[in-house]
Amino acid sequence: EVQLVESGGGLVQPGGSLRLSCAASGFTFSDHYMDWVRQAPGKGLEWVGRTRNKANSYTTEYAASVKGRFTISRDDSKNSLYLQMNSLKTEDTAVYYCARDSPYGDPFDYWGQGTLVTVSS
Amino acid sequence: DIQMTQSPSAMSASVGDRVTITCRASQGISNYLAWFQQKPGKVPKRLIYASSSLQSGVPSRFSGSGSGTEFTLTISSLQPEDFATYYCLQHNSYPQTFGQGTKVEIK
């Protein structure tokens, strides 16, 4: 069974940093592209960024709203995905989901349960 | 960036109704379009990928169609468990972008 479990959310002050983790199981993690998607309270879904797999050099893509502040990485030996968030702003407050892309390139066939990040003073 | 516009933003419908939700892209995206369902407090769930392919385990009353700039999600006979918010997503180019959502409520 595919499982994605996020952790690391919490309360952080504006300008602070936080690192989210996503532990994957039930599939060959190293084969898949992985994404982060967020949802601000009461709002819609927003794609944050993607990491490709080893075969595609672990390259990354980011939404303009987070580029230069957020970094996506992965450790295939630990079946884990990460989101390093720096220079956090109040508008980064959201539930952050990790999501898997299918082996055929179609996005978000499985999602984690999400972790809440609150940026507030 | 490609803008995805869903219509309607909200709707009321009755059990058994046929429901159609439209998603328009600001430029052509071929068939790189997926649909998601999200119930309150729950994780989004993929219903449709590649515009018209039904996700495994999703009831056949859900269907998708379209190519280029106009897409539809159809629920052939609305069931009580289908009351939710639906989102389209384009993944033709970066940044991947979602529609604003369509909330389907009970009439």
Coordinates of C-alpha atoms in Angstrom, one line a residue:
Chain A
E1 CA 0.0 0.0 0.0
V2 CA 1.3 3.4 -1.0
Q3 CA 1.8 5.7 2.0
L4 CA 3.1 9.2 2.3
V5 CA 3.5 10.7 5.8
E6 CA 4.4 14.3 6.3
S7 CA 5.9 15.8 9.4
G8 CA 7.7 18.9 10.6
G9 CA 4.9 21.4 10.5
G10 CA 4.3 23.9 13.3
L11 CA 4.3 27.6 14.3
V12 CA 7.1 29.8 13.1
Q13 CA 7.7 33.5 13.1
P14 CA 7.9 35.6 9.9
G15 CA 11.4 35.4 8.5
G16 CA 12.0 32.0 10.1
S17 CA 12.7 28.6 8.7
L18 CA 11.2 25.2 8.8
R19 CA 11.9 21.8 7.2
L20 CA 9.2 19.5 6.3
S21 CA 9.7 15.8 5.7
C22 CA 7.6 13.2 3.8
A23 CA 8.3 9.5 4.5
A24 CA 7.3 7.2 1.6
S25 CA 6.5 3.5 1.6
G26 CA 4.8 0.9 -0.4
F27 CA 6.4 1.8 -3.7
T28 CA 9.8 2.3 -5.3
F29 CA 10.4 5.8 -4.2
S30 CA 13.5 6.4 -6.3
D31 CA 11.6 5.8 -9.6
H32 CA 9.1 8.6 -9.0
Y33 CA 8.9 12.4 -9.4
M34 CA 7.6 13.9 -6.2
D35 CA 5.8 17.2 -5.5
W36 CA 4.7 19.5 -2.7
V37 CA 1.3 21.1 -2.9
R38 CA -0.2 23.5 -0.3
Q39 CA -3.6 24.8 0.7
A40 CA -4.0 28.0 2.7
P41 CA -6.9 28.0 5.2
G42 CA -10.2 28.1 3.4
K43 CA -8.5 28.5 0.0
G44 CA -7.7 26.3 -3.1
L45 CA -4.8 24.2 -4.0
E46 CA -1.4 25.6 -5.0
W47 CA 1.5 23.6 -6.5
V48 CA 4.7 24.5 -4.7
G49 CA 7.4 22.5 -6.5
R50 CA 8.7 19.2 -7.8
T51 CA 11.8 17.0 -7.7
R52 CA 12.5 14.6 -10.5
N53 CA 14.0 11.2 -10.0
K54 CA 17.7 10.1 -10.3
A55 CA 17.3 9.2 -13.9
N56 CA 16.5 12.9 -14.5
S57 CA 19.2 14.2 -12.3
Y58 CA 17.0 15.1 -9.4
T59 CA 16.3 18.4 -11.1
T60 CA 13.7 20.7 -9.5
E61 CA 10.9 23.2 -10.4
Y62 CA 9.3 25.8 -8.2
A63 CA 6.3 28.1 -8.2
A64 CA 7.3 31.7 -8.5
S65 CA 5.9 32.5 -5.0
V66 CA 8.5 30.3 -3.3
K67 CA 11.4 30.3 -5.7
G68 CA 14.6 31.3 -4.0
R69 CA 13.1 30.7 -0.5
F70 CA 12.1 27.1 -0.6
T71 CA 14.3 24.1 -1.6
I72 CA 13.0 20.6 -2.4
S73 CA 15.4 17.7 -1.9
R74 CA 15.1 13.9 -1.5
D75 CA 17.0 11.0 0.0
D76 CA 16.2 7.9 -1.9
S77 CA 18.2 5.7 0.6
K78 CA 15.7 6.8 3.2
N79 CA 12.6 7.0 1.0
S80 CA 12.2 10.6 2.0
L81 CA 11.2 13.9 0.5
Y82 CA 12.0 17.2 2.1
L83 CA 10.9 20.9 1.8
Q84 CA 13.3 23.4 3.3
M85 CA 11.4 26.7 3.8
N86 CA 13.3 29.9 4.6
S87 CA 12.4 33.5 4.9
L88 CA 8.8 32.5 5.7
K89 CA 6.0 34.9 5.2
T90 CA 2.5 35.0 6.7
E91 CA 1.1 34.1 3.3
D92 CA 3.0 30.8 3.5
T93 CA 0.6 29.6 6.2
A94 CA -1.0 26.5 4.8
V95 CA -1.4 22.7 5.0
Y96 CA 1.5 21.3 3.0
Y97 CA 1.0 18.0 1.2
C98 CA 3.5 15.8 -0.5
A99 CA 2.2 14.0 -3.5
R100 CA 3.5 11.3 -5.9
D101 CA 3.6 11.4 -9.6
S102 CA 2.6 8.2 -11.4
P103 CA 5.2 6.2 -13.3
Y104 CA 3.8 7.6 -16.5
G105 CA 4.2 11.2 -15.6
D106 CA 0.6 12.0 -14.5
P107 CA 0.7 14.1 -11.4
F108 CA -0.5 13.5 -7.8
D109 CA -1.9 9.9 -7.9
Y110 CA -1.2 9.6 -4.2
W111 CA -1.2 12.3 -1.4
G112 CA 0.0 12.4 2.1
Q113 CA -2.3 13.6 4.9
G114 CA -0.7 17.0 5.1
T115 CA 1.1 19.0 7.8
L116 CA 0.1 22.5 8.9
V117 CA 2.6 25.3 8.8
T118 CA 1.5 28.5 10.6
V119 CA 3.6 31.7 10.1
S120 CA 2.7 34.2 12.7
S121 CA 4.3 36.5 15.2
Chain B
D1 CA 1.6 31.1 -16.5
I2 CA -1.4 29.2 -17.7
Q3 CA -4.6 30.3 -16.0
M4 CA -7.2 27.7 -15.3
T5 CA -10.8 28.9 -14.9
Q6 CA -13.5 26.7 -13.6
S7 CA -17.2 27.3 -13.9
P8 CA -19.3 27.4 -12.0
S9 CA -17.5 28.3 -8.7
A10 CA -20.4 26.8 -6.8
M11 CA -23.5 24.9 -7.5
S12 CA -26.4 23.2 -5.8
A13 CA -27.7 19.9 -7.1
S14 CA -29.9 17.0 -6.0
V15 CA -29.0 13.3 -5.7
G16 CA -29.5 11.8 -9.1
D17 CA -28.7 14.9 -11.0
R18 CA -26.3 15.0 -13.9
V19 CA -23.6 17.5 -13.0
T20 CA -21.1 19.1 -15.4
I21 CA -18.1 21.2 -14.4
T22 CA -16.1 23.1 -17.0
C23 CA -12.4 24.1 -16.8
R24 CA -10.9 26.5 -19.4
A25 CA -7.2 27.0 -19.9
S26 CA -5.8 30.3 -21.0
Q27 CA -3.7 28.5 -23.7
G28 CA -3.7 25.1 -25.2
I29 CA -2.6 22.3 -22.9
S30 CA -3.3 19.2 -25.1
N31 CA -4.7 16.6 -22.7
Y32 CA -2.5 17.4 -19.7
L33 CA -5.4 17.9 -17.4
A34 CA -6.4 16.1 -14.2
W35 CA -9.5 16.4 -11.9
F36 CA -9.4 16.1 -8.1
Q37 CA -12.1 15.8 -5.5
Q38 CA -11.7 17.2 -2.0
K39 CA -14.1 16.7 0.9
P40 CA -14.0 19.1 3.9
G41 CA -11.0 18.4 6.1
K42 CA -9.8 15.6 3.8
V43 CA -7.0 15.0 1.4
P44 CA -7.5 15.7 -2.3
K45 CA -8.2 12.6 -4.4
R46 CA -7.5 12.2 -8.1
L47 CA -10.5 11.2 -10.1
I48 CA -9.4 11.7 -13.7
Y49 CA -6.0 12.0 -15.4
A50 CA -5.0 12.7 -19.0
S51 CA -8.3 14.5 -19.5
S52 CA -10.4 11.4 -19.7
S53 CA -8.7 8.4 -18.0
L54 CA -10.6 7.2 -14.9
Q55 CA -8.4 6.7 -11.8
S56 CA -8.5 3.1 -10.6
G57 CA -11.2 2.7 -8.0
V58 CA -13.2 5.7 -8.9
P59 CA -16.8 5.1 -9.8
S60 CA -17.7 5.0 -13.5
R61 CA -20.3 7.8 -12.9
F62 CA -17.3 10.2 -13.1
S63 CA -16.0 11.0 -16.6
G64 CA -13.8 13.6 -18.2
S65 CA -13.5 15.0 -21.7
G66 CA -11.8 17.7 -23.6
S67 CA -8.5 18.8 -25.2
G68 CA -6.7 22.0 -25.9
T69 CA -8.4 24.7 -23.8
E70 CA -11.8 23.4 -22.8
F71 CA -12.4 20.4 -20.5
T72 CA -15.4 19.0 -18.6
L73 CA -15.9 16.8 -15.6
T74 CA -19.3 15.0 -15.6
I75 CA -21.0 13.2 -12.8
S76 CA -23.7 11.2 -14.5
S77 CA -25.9 10.6 -11.4
L78 CA -24.9 12.6 -8.3
Q79 CA -24.6 10.5 -5.1
P80 CA -24.6 11.8 -1.5
E81 CA -20.8 11.1 -1.2
D82 CA -20.1 13.3 -4.2
F83 CA -20.8 16.6 -2.4
A84 CA -17.4 18.1 -2.4
T85 CA -15.1 20.6 -4.0
Y86 CA -13.6 19.7 -7.4
Y87 CA -10.4 21.1 -8.8
C88 CA -8.8 20.8 -12.3
L89 CA -5.0 20.9 -12.7
Q90 CA -3.0 21.5 -15.8
H91 CA 0.5 20.0 -16.0
N92 CA 1.4 20.9 -19.6
S93 CA 3.9 23.5 -18.5
Y94 CA 5.4 24.9 -15.3
P95 CA 4.1 26.2 -13.0
Q96 CA 1.4 23.5 -12.8
T97 CA -1.8 25.4 -12.0
F98 CA -5.1 24.5 -10.4
G99 CA -8.5 25.9 -11.1
Q100 CA -10.1 27.9 -8.3
G101 CA -12.4 25.0 -7.4
T102 CA -16.1 24.2 -7.8
K103 CA -18.1 23.5 -4.7
V104 CA -21.0 21.1 -5.2
E105 CA -23.6 21.5 -2.5
I106 CA -26.8 19.7 -1.7
K107 CA -30.0 21.4 -3.0

